[in-house]
PDB file of C-alpha atoms in Angstrom:
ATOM      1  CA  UNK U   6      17.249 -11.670 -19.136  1.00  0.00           C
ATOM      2  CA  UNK U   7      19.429 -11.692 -21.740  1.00  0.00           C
ATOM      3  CA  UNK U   8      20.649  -8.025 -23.642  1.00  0.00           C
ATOM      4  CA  UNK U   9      20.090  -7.645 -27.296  1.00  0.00           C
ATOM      5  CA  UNK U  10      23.481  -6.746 -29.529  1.00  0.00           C
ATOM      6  CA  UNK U  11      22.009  -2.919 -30.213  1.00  0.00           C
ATOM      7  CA  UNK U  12      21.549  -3.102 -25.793  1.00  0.00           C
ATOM      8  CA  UNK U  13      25.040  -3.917 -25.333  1.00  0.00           C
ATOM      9  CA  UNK U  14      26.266  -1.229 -28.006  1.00  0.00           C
ATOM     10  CA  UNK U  15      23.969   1.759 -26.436  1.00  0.00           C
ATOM     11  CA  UNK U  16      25.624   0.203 -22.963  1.00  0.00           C
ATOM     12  CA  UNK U  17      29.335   0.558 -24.048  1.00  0.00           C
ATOM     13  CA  UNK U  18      28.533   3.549 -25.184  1.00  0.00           C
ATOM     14  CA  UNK U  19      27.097   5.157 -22.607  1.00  0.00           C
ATOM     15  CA  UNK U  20      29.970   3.881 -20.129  1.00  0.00           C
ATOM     16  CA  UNK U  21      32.083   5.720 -22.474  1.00  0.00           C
ATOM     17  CA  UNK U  22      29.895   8.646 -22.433  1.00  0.00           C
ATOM     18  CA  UNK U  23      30.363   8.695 -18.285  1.00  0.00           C
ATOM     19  CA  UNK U  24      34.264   8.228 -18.639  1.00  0.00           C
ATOM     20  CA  UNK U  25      34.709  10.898 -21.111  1.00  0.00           C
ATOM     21  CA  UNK U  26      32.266  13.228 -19.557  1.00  0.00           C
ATOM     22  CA  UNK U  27      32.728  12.728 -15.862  1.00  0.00           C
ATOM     23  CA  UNK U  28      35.491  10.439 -15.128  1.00  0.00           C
ATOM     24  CA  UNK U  29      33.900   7.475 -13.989  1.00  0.00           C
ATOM     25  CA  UNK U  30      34.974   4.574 -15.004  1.00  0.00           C
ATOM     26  CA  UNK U  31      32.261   1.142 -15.043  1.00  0.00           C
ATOM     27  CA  UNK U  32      31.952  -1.779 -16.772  1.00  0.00           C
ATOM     28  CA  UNK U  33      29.454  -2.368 -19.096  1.00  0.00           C
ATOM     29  CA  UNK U  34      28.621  -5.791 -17.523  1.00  0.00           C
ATOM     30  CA  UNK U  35      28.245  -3.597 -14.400  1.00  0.00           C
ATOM     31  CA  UNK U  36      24.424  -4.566 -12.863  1.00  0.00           C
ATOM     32  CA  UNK U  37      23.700  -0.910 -12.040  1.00  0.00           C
ATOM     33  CA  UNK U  38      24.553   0.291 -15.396  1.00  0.00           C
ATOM     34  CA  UNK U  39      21.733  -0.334 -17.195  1.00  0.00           C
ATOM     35  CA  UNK U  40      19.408   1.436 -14.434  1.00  0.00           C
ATOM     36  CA  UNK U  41      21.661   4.245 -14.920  1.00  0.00           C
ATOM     37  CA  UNK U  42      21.472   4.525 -18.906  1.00  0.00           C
ATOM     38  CA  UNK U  43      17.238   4.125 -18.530  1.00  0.00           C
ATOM     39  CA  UNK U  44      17.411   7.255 -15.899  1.00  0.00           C
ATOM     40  CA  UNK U  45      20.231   9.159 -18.427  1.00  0.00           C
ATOM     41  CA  UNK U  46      17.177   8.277 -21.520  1.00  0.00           C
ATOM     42  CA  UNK U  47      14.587   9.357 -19.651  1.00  0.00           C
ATOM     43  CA  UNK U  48      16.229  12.704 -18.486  1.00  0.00           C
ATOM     44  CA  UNK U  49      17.458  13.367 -21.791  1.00  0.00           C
ATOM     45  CA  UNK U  50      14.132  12.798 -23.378  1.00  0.00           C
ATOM     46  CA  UNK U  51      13.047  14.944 -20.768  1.00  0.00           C
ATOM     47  CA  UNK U  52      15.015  17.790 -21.854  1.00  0.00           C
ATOM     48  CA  UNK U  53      14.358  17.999 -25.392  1.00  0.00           C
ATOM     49  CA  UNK U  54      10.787  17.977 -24.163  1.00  0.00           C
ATOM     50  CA  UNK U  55      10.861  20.487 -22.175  1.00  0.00           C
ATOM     51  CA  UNK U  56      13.333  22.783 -25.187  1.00  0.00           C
ATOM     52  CA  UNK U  57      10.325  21.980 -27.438  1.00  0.00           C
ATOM     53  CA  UNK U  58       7.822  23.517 -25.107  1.00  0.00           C
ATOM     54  CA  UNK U  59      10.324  26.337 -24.429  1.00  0.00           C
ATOM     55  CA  UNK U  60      10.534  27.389 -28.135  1.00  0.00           C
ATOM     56  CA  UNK U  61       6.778  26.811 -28.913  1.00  0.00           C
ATOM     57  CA  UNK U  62       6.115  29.305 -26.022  1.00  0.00           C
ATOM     58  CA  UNK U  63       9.314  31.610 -26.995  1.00  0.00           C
ATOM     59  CA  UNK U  64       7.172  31.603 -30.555  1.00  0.00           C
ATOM     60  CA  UNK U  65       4.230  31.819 -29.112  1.00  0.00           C
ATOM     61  CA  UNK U  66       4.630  34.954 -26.392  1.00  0.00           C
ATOM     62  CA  UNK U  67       7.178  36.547 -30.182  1.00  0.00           C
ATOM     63  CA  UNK U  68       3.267  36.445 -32.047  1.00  0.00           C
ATOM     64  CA  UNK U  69       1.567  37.851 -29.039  1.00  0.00           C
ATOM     65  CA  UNK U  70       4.067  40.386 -28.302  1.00  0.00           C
ATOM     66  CA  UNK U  71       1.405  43.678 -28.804  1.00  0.00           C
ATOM     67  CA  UNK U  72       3.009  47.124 -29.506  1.00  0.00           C
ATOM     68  CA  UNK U  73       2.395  49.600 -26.465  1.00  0.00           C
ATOM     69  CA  UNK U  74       2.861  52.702 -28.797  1.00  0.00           C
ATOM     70  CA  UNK U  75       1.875  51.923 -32.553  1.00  0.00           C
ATOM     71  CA  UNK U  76       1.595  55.630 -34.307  1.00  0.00           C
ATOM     72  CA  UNK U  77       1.047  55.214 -38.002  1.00  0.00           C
ATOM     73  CA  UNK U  78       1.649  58.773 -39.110  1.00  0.00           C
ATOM     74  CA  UNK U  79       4.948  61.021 -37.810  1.00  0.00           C
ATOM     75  CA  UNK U  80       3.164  63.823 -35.662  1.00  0.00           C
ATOM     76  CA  UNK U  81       1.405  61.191 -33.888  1.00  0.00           C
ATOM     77  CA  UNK U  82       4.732  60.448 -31.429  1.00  0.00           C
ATOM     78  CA  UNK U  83       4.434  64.121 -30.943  1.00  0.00           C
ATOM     79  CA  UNK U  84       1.281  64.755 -29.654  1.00  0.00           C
ATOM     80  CA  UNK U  85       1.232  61.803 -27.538  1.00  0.00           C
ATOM     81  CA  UNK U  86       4.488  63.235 -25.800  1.00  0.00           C
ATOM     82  CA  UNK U  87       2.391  66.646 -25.338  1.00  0.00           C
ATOM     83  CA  UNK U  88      -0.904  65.089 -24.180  1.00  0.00           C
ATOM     84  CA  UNK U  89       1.341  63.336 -21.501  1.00  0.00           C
ATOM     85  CA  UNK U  90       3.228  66.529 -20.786  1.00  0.00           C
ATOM     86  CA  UNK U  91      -0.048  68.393 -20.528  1.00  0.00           C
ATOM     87  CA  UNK U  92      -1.531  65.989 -18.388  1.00  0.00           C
ATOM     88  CA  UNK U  93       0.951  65.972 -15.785  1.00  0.00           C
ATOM     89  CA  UNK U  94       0.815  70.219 -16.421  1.00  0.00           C
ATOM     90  CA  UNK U  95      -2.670  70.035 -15.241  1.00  0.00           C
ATOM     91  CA  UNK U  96      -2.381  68.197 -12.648  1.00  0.00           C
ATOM     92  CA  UNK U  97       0.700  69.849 -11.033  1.00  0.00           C
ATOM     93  CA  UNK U  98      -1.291  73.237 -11.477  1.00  0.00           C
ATOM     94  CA  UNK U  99      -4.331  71.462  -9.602  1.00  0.00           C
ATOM     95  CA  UNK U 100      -2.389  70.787  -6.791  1.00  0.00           C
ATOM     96  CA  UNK U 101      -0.516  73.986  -6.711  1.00  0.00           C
ATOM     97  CA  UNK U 102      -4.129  75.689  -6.505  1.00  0.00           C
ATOM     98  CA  UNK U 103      -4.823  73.535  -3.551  1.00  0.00           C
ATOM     99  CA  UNK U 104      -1.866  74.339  -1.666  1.00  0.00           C
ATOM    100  CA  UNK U 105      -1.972  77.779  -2.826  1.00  0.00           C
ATOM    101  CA  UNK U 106      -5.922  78.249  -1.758  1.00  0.00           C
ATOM    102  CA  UNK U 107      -5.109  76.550   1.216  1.00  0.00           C
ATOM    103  CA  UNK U 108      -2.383  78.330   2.537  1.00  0.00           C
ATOM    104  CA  UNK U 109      -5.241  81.409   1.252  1.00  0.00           C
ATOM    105  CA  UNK U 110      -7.512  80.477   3.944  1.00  0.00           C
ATOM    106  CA  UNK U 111      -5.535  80.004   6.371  1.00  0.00           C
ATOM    107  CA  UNK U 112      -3.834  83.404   6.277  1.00  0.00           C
ATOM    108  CA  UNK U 113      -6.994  85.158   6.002  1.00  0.00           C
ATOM    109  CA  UNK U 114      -8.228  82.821   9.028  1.00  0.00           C
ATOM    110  CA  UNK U 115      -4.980  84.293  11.150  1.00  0.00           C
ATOM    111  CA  UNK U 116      -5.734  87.543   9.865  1.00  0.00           C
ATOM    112  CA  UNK U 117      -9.404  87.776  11.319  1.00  0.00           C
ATOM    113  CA  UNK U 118      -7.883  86.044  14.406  1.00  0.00           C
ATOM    114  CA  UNK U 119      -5.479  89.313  14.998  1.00  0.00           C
ATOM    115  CA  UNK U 120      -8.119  91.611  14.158  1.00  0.00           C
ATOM    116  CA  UNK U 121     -10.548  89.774  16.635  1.00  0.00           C
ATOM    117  CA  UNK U 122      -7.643  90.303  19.017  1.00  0.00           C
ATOM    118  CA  UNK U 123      -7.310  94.125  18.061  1.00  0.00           C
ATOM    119  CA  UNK U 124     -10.905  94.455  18.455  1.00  0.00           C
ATOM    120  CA  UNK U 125     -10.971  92.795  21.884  1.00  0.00           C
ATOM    121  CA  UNK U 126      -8.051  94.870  23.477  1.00  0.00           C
ATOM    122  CA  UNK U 127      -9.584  98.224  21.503  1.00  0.00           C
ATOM    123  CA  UNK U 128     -12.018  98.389  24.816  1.00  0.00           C
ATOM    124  CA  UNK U 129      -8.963  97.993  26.959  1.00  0.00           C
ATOM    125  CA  UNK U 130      -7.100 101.111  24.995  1.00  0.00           C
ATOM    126  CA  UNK U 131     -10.058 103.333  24.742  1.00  0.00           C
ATOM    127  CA  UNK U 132      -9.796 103.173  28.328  1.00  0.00           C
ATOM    128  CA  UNK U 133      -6.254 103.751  28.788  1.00  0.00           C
ATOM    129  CA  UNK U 134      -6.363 106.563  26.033  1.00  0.00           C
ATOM    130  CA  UNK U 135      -7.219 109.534  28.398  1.00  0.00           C
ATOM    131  CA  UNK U 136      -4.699 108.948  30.916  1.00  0.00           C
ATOM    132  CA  UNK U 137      -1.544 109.042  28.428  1.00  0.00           C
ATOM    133  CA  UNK U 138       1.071 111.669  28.727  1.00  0.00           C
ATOM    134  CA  UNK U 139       4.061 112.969  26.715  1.00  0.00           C
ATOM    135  CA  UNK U 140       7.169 113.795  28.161  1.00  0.00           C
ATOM    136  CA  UNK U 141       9.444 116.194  26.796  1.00  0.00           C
ATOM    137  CA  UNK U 142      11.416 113.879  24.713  1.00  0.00           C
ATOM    138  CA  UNK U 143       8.030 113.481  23.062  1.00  0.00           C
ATOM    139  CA  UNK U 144       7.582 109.836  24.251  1.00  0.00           C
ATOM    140  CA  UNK U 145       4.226 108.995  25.063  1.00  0.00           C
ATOM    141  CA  UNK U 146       3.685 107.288  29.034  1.00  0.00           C
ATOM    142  CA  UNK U 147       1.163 106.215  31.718  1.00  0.00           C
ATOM    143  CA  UNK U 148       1.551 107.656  34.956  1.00  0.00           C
ATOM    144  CA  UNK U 149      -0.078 104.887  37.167  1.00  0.00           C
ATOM    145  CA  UNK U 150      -0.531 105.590  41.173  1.00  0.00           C
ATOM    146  CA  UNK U 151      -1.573 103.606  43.952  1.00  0.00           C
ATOM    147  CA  UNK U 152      -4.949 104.680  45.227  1.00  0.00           C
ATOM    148  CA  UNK U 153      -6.135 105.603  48.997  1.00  0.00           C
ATOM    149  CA  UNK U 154      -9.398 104.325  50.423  1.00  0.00           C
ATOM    150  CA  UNK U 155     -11.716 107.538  49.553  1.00  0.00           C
ATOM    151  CA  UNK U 156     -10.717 107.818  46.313  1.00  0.00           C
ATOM    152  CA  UNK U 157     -12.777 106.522  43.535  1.00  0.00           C
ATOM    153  CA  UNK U 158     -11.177 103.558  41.974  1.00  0.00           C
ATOM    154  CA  UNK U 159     -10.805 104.146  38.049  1.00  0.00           C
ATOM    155  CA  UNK U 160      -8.951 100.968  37.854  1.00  0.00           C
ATOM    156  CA  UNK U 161      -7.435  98.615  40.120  1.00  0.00           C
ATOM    157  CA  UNK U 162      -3.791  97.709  40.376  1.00  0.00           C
ATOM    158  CA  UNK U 163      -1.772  95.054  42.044  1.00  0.00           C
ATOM    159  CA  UNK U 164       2.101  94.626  42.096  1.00  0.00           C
ATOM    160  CA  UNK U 165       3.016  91.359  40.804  1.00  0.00           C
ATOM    161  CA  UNK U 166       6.470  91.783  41.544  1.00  0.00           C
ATOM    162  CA  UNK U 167       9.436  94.283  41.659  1.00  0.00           C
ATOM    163  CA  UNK U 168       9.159  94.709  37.965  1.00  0.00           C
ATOM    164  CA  UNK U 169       5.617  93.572  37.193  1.00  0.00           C
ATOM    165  CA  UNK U 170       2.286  95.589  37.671  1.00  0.00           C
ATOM    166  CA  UNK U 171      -0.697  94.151  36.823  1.00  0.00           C
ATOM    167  CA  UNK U 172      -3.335  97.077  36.004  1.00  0.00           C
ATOM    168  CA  UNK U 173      -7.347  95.600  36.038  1.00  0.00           C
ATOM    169  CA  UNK U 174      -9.624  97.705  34.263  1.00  0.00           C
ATOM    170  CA  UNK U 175     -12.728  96.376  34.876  1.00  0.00           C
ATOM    171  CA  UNK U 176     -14.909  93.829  33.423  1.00  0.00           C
ATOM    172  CA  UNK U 177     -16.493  93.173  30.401  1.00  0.00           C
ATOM    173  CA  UNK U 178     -20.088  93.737  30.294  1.00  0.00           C
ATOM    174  CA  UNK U 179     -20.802  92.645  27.006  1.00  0.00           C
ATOM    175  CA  UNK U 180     -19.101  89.140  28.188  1.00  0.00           C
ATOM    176  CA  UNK U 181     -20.318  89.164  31.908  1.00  0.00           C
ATOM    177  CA  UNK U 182     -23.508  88.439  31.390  1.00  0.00           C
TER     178      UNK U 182
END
């Protein structure tokens, strides 16, 4: 197969091309050389292809391109700022009424708990009441002795320890039965 004058030309010069741009130096009479220039063609054809397609999208996306924020008139900026600025008002004050009625109810829940409590050792203290004493300090006491067999038992006492005494009063009727 025999090269055409404008073959041998585009040859030479692309062996030039390839010493000039990398350093390598081959013949133009080289077999592999004109594989090479067909692969060089095609990639460079190649790349302008895809540059083409690059700018017609780069154009393309440029028309498309919406504006997020388009106000025509100057207050319009403005109140967008203070709708967004209200907004996030509104919603911080919704969740501060949350947490604030939440921490409401349960305070008031703890609340009703210690007066349940109050209410429950009340009975306990009612009982208690008559037998309290002042001393002459003015401090107020419970004088507790142990009983004999006899003696009616107004309450019942049992030492826990050296320090502790544990004083029973009696059940509950309300929560006996």
């Amino acid at each position: 197969m025999e090269q055409s004058d404008k073959l041998k030309r585009e040859l030479r010069a692309y062996c030039a091309f390839l010493l000039t741009e990398y350093e390598l130096l081959y013949s133009p009479a080289d077999p592999i050389i004109p594989a090479l220039y067909a692969i060089h063609k095609d990639m460079q054809l190649n790349n302008r292809k895809n540059m083409d397609i690059a700018a017609l999208i780069s154009a393309a996306s440029s028309k498309m391109k919406p504006q997020v924020f388009h106000f025509n008139s100057p207050g319009e900026a403005f109140k967008f700022q203070l709708g967004i600025t209200l907004r996030w008002i509104l919603i911080g004050a919704l969740v501060f009424g949350f947490v604030w009625t939440a921490s409401w109810v349960w305070s008031a829940r703890k609340d009703l708990d210690k007066a349940k409590k109050i209410i429950e050792h009340s009975k306990v203290t009612d009982k208690l009441i008559p037998y309290v004493k002042t001393d002459a300090d003015g401090s107020y006491f419970i004088e507790f002795m142990v009983t004999r067999q006899g003696n009616k038992e107004v309450m019942k006492v049992a030492k826990i320890d050296k320090n502790t005494i544990r004083v029973y009063l009696g059940k509950d009727s309300i929560s006996a039965k």
